[in-house]
mmCIF file with all atom_site columns, C-alpha atoms in Angstrom:
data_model
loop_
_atom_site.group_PDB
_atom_site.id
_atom_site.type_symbol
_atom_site.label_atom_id
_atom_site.label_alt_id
_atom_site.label_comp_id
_atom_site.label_asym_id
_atom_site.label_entity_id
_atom_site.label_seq_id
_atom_site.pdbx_PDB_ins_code
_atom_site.Cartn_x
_atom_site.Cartn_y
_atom_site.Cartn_z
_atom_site.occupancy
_atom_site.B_iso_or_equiv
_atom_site.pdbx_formal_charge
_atom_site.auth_seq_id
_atom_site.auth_comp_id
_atom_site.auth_asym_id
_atom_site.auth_atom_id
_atom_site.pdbx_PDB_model_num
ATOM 1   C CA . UNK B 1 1   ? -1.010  -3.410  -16.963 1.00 70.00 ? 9   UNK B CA 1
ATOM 2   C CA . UNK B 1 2   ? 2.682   -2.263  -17.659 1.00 87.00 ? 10  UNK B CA 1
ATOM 3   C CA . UNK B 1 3   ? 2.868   0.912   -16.067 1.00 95.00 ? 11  UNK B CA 1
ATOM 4   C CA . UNK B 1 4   ? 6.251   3.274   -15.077 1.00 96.00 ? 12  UNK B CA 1
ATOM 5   C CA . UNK B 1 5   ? 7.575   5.633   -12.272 1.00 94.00 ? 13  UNK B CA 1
ATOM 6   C CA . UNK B 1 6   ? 10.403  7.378   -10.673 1.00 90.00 ? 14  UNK B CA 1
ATOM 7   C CA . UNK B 1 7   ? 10.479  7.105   -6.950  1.00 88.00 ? 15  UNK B CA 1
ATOM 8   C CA . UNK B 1 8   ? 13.476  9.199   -5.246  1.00 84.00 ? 16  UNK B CA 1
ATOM 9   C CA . UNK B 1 9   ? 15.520  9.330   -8.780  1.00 87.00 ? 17  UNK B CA 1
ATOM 10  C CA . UNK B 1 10  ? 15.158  5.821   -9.278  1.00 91.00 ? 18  UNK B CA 1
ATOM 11  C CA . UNK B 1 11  ? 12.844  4.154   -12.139 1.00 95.00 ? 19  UNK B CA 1
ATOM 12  C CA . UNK B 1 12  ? 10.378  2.271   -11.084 1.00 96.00 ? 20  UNK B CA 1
ATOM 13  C CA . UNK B 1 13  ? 8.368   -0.262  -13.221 1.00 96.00 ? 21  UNK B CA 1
ATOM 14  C CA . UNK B 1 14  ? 5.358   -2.583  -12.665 1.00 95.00 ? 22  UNK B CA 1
ATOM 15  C CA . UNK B 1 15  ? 5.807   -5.722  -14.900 1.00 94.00 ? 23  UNK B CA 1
ATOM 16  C CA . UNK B 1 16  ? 2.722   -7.837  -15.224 1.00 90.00 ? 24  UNK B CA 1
ATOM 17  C CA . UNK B 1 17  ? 3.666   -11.806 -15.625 1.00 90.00 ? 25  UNK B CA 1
ATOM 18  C CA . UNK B 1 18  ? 0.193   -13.480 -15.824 1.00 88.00 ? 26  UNK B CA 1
ATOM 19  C CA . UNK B 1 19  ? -1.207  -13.833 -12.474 1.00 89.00 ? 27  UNK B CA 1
ATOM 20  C CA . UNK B 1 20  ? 1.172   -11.669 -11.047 1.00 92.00 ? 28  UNK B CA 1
ATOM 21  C CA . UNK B 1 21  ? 3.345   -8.192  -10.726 1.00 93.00 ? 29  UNK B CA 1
ATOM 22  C CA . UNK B 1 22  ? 6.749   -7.636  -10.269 1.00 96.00 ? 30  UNK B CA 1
ATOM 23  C CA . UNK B 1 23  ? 7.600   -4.559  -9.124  1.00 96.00 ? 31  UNK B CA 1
ATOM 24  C CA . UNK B 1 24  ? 11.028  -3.621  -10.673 1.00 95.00 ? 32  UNK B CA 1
ATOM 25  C CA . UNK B 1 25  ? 12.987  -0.311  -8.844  1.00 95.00 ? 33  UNK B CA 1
ATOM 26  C CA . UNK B 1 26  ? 15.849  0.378   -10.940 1.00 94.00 ? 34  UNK B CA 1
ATOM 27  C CA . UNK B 1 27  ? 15.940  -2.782  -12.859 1.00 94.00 ? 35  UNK B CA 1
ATOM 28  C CA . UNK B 1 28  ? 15.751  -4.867  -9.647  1.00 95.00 ? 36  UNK B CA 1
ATOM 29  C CA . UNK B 1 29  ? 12.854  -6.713  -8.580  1.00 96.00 ? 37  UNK B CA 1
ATOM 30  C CA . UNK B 1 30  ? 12.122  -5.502  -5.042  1.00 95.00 ? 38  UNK B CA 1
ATOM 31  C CA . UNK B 1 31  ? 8.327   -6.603  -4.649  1.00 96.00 ? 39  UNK B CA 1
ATOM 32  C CA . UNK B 1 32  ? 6.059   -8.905  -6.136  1.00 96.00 ? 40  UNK B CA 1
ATOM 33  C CA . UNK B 1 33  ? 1.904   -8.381  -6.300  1.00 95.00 ? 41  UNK B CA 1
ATOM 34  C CA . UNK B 1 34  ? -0.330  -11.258 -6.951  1.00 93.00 ? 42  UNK B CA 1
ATOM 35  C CA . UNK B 1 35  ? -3.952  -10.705 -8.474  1.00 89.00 ? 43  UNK B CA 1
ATOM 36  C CA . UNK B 1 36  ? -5.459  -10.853 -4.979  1.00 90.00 ? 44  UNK B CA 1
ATOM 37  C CA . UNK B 1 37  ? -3.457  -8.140  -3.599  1.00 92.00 ? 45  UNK B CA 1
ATOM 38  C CA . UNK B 1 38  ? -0.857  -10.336 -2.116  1.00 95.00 ? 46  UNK B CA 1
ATOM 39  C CA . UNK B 1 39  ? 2.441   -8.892  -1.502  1.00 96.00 ? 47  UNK B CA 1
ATOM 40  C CA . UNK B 1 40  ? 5.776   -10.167 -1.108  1.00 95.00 ? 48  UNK B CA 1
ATOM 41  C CA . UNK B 1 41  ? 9.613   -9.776  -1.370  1.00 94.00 ? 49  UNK B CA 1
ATOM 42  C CA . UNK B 1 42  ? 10.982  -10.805 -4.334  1.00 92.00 ? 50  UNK B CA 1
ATOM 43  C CA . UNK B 1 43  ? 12.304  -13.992 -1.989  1.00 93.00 ? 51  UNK B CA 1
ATOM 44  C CA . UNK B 1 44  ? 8.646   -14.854 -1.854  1.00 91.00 ? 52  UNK B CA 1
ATOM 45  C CA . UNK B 1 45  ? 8.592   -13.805 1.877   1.00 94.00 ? 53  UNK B CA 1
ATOM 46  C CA . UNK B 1 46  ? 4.683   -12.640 2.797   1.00 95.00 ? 54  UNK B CA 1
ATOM 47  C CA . UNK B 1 47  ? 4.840   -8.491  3.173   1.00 94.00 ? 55  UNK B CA 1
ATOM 48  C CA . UNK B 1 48  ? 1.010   -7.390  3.391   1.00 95.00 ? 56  UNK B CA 1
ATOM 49  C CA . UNK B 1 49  ? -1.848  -8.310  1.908   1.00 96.00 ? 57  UNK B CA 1
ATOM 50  C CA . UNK B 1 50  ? -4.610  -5.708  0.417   1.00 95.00 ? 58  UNK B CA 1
ATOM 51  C CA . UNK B 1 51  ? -8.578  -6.670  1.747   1.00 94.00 ? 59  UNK B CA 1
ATOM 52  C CA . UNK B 1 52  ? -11.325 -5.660  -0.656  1.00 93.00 ? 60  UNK B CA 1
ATOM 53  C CA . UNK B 1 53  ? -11.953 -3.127  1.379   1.00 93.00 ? 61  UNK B CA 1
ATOM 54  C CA . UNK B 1 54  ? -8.815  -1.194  1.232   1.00 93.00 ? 62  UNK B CA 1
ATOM 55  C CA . UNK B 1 55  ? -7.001  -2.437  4.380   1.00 94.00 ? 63  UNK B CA 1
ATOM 56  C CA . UNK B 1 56  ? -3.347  -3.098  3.629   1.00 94.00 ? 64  UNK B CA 1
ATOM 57  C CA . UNK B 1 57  ? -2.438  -5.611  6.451   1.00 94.00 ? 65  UNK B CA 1
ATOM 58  C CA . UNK B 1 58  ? 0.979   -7.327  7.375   1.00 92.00 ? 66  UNK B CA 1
ATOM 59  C CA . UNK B 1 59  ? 1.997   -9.536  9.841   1.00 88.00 ? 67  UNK B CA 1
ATOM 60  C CA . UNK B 1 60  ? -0.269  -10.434 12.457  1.00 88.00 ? 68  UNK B CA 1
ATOM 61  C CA . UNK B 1 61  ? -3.466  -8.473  11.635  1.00 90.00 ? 69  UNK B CA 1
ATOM 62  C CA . UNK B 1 62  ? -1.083  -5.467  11.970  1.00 90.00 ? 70  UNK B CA 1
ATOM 63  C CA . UNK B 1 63  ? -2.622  -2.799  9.681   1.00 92.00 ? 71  UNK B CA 1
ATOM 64  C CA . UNK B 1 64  ? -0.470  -0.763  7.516   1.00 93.00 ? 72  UNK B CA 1
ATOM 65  C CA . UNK B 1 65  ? -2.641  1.536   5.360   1.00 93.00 ? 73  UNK B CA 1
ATOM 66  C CA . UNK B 1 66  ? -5.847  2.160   3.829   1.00 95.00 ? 74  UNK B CA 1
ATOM 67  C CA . UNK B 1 67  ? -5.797  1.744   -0.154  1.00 95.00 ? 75  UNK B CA 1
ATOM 68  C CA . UNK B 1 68  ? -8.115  2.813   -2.610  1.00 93.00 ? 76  UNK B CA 1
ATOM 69  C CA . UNK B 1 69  ? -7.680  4.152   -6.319  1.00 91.00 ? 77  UNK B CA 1
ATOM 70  C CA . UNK B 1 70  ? -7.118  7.665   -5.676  1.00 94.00 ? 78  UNK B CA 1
ATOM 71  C CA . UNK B 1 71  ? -6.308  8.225   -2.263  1.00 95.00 ? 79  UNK B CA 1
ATOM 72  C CA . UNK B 1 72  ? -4.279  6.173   0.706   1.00 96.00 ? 80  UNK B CA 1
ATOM 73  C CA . UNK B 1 73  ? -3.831  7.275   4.144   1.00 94.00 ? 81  UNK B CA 1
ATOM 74  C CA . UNK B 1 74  ? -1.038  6.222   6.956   1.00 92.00 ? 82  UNK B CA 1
ATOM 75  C CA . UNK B 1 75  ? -2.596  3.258   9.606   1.00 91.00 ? 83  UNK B CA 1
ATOM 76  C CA . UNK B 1 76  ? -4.797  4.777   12.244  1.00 85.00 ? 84  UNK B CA 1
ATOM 77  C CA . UNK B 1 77  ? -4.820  8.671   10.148  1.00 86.00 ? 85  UNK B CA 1
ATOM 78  C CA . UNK B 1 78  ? -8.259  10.087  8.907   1.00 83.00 ? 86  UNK B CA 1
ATOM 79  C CA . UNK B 1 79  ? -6.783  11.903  6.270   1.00 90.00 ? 87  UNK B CA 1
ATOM 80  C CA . UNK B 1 80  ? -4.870  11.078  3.035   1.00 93.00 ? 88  UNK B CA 1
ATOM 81  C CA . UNK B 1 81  ? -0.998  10.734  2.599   1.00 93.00 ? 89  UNK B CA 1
ATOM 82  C CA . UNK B 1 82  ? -0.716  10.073  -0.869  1.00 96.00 ? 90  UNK B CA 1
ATOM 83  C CA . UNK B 1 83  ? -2.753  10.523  -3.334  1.00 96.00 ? 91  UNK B CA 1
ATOM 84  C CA . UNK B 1 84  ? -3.250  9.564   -7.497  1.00 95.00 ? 92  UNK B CA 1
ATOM 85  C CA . UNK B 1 85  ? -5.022  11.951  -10.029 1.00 94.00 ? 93  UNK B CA 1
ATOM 86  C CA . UNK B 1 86  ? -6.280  10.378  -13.046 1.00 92.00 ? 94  UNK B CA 1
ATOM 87  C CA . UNK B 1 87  ? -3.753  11.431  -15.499 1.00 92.00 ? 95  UNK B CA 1
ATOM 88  C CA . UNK B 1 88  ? -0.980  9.526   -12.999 1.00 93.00 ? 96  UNK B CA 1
ATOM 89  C CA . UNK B 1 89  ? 0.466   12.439  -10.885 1.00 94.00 ? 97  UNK B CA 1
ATOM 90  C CA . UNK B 1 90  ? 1.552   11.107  -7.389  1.00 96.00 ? 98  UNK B CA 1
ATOM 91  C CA . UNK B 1 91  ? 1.043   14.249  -4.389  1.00 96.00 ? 99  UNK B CA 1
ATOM 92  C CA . UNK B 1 92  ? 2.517   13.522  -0.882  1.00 94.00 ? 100 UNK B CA 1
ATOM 93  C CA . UNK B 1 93  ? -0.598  14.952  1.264   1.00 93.00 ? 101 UNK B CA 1
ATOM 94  C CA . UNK B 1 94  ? 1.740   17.230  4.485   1.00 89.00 ? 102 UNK B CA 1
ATOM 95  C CA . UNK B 1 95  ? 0.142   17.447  7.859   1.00 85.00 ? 103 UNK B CA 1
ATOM 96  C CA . UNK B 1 96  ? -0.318  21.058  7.272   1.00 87.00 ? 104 UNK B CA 1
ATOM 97  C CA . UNK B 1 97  ? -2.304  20.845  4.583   1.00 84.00 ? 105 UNK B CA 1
ATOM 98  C CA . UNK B 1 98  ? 0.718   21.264  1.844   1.00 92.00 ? 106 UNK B CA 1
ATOM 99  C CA . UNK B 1 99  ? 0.970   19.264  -0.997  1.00 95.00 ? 107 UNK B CA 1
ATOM 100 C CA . UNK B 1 100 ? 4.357   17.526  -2.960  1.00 94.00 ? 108 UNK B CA 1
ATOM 101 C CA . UNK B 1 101 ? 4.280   16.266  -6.353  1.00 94.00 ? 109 UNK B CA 1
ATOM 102 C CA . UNK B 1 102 ? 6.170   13.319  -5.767  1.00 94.00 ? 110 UNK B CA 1
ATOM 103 C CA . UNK B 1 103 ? 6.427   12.239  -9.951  1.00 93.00 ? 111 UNK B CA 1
ATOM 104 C CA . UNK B 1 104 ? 3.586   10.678  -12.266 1.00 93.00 ? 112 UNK B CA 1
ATOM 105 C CA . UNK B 1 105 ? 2.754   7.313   -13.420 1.00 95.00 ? 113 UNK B CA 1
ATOM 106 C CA . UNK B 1 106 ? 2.127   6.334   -16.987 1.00 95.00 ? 114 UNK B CA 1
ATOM 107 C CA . UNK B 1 107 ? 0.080   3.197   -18.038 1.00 94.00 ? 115 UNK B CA 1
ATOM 108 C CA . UNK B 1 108 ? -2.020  3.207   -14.487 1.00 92.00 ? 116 UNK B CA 1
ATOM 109 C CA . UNK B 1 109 ? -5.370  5.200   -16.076 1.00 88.00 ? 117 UNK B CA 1
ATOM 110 C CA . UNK B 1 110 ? -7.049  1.792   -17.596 1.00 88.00 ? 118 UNK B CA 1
ATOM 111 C CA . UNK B 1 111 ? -8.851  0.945   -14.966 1.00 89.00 ? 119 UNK B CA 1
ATOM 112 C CA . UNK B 1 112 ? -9.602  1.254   -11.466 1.00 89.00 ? 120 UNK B CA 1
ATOM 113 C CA . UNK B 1 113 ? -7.826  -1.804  -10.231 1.00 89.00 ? 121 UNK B CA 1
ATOM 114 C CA . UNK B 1 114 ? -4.833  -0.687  -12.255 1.00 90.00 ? 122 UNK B CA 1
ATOM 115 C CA . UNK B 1 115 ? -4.791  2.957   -10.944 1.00 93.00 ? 123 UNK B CA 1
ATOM 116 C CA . UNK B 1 116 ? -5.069  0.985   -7.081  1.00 93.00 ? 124 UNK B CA 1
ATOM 117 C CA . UNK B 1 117 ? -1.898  -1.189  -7.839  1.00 93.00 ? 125 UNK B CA 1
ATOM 118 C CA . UNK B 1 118 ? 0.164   1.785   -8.955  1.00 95.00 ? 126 UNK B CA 1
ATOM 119 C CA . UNK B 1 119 ? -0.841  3.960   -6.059  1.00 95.00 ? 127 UNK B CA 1
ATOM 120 C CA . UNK B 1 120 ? -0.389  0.789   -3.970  1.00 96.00 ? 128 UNK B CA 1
ATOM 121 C CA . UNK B 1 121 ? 3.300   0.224   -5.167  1.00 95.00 ? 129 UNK B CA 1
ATOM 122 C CA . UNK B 1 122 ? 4.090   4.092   -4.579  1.00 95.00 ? 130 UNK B CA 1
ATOM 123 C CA . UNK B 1 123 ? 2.814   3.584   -0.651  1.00 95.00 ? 131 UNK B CA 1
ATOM 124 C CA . UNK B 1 124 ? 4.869   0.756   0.030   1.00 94.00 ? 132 UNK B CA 1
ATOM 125 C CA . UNK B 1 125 ? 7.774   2.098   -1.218  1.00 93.00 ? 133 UNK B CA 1
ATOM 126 C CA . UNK B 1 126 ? 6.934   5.494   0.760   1.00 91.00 ? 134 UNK B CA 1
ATOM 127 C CA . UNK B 1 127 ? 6.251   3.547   3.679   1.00 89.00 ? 135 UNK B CA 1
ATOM 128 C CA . UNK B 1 128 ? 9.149   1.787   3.650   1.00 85.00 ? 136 UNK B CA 1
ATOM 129 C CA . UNK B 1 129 ? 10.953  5.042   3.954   1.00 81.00 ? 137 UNK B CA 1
ATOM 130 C CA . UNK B 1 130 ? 8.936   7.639   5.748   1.00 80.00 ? 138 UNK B CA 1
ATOM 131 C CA . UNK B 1 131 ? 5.889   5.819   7.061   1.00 66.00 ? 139 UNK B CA 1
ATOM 132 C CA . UNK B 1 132 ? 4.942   5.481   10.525  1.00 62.00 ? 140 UNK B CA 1
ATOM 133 C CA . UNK B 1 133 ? 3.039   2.281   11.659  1.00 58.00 ? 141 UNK B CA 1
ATOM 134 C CA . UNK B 1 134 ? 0.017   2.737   14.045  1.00 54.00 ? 142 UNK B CA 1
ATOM 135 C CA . UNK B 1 135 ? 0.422   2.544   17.814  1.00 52.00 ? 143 UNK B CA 1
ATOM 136 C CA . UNK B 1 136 ? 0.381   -0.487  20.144  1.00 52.00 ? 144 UNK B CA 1
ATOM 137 C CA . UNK B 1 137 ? -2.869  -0.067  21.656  1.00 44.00 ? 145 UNK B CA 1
ATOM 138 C CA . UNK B 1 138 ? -3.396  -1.642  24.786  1.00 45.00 ? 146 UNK B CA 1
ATOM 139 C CA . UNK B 1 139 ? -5.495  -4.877  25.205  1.00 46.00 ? 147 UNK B CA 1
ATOM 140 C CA . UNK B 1 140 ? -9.038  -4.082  26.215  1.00 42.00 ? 148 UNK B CA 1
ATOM 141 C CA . UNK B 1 141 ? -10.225 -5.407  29.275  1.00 48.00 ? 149 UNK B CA 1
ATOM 142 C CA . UNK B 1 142 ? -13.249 -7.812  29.101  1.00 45.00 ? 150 UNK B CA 1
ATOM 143 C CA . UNK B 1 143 ? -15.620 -8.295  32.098  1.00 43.00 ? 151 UNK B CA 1
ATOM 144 C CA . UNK B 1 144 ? -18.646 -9.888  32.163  1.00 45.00 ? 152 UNK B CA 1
ATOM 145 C CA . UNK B 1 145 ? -21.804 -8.359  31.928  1.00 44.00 ? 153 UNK B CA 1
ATOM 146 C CA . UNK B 1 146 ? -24.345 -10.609 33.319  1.00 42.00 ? 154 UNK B CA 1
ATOM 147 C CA . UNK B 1 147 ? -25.795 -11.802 30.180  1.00 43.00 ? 155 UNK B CA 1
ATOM 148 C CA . UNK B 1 148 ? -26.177 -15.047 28.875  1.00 40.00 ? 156 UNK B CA 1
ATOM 149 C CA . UNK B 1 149 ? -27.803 -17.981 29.749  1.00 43.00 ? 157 UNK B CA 1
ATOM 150 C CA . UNK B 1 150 ? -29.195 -19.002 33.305  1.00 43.00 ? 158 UNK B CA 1
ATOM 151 C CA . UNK B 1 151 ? -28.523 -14.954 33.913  1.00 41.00 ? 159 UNK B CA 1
ATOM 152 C CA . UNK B 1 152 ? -31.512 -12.987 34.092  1.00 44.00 ? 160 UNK B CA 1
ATOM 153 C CA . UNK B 1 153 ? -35.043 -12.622 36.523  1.00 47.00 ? 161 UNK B CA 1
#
């Protein structure tokens, strides 16, 4: 669905064009949002893509987020960054337990997949700006365990 915001003093708008979004920050298309959750730059360059289960994931596996309709957290946090009331109000969740308004959405409140796009839109443009992507963990060694076949009494 149509639905409008203001992010940093700039409008921000989320156009629907059949089986897509394009996500408009002051006039200019900056994102585009297919109906499976792809995203990409308006040059059609692949930015993330959101799983059915929430997992907002870029390049290489790398994840970027967790999604859902109300609530979306940073990669590899436990607790909520942003989150989306019902009547559209955006709140920047602080590390200390603080909360920002950070503007409201109209048009997002038809349905659950519609409240998920606009609270997806706000986190990538958040992220973009103050986001911090999950650290490089190292690779797991593997050694074998002595199971499989012709191991055993």
């Amino acid at each position: 669905v149509p639905a409008r915001w203001s992010y940093d003093g700039d409008p921000v708008e989320l156009r629907t064009r059949g089986d897509y979004a394009e996500i408009l920050v002051d006039g200019d298309v900056e994102l585009v949002i297919d109906r499976v959750g792809r995203v990409y730059t308006k040059y059609q360059h692949p930015v993330a893509v959101l799983e059915p289960d929430g997992r907002l994931v870029g390049h290489e596996q790398e994840l970027l987020g967790t999604i859902g309709s109300q609530f979306a957290a940073m990669p590899g946090k436990a607790n909520a960054w942003l989150s989306l009331s019902p009547d559209g109000r955006v709140t920047r969740l602080e590390e200390d337990g603080s909360q920002k308004p950070a503007g409201q959405w109209s048009g997002c409140a038809v349905t659950p997949y519609a409240q998920q796009a606009c609270l997806l839109v706000s986190y990538l443009l958040f992220f973009e700006d103050e986001g911090t992507r999950a650290p490089e963990l190292p690779p797991v060694p593997v050694t074998p365990l002595g199971v499989g076949l012709g191991v055993g009494p």
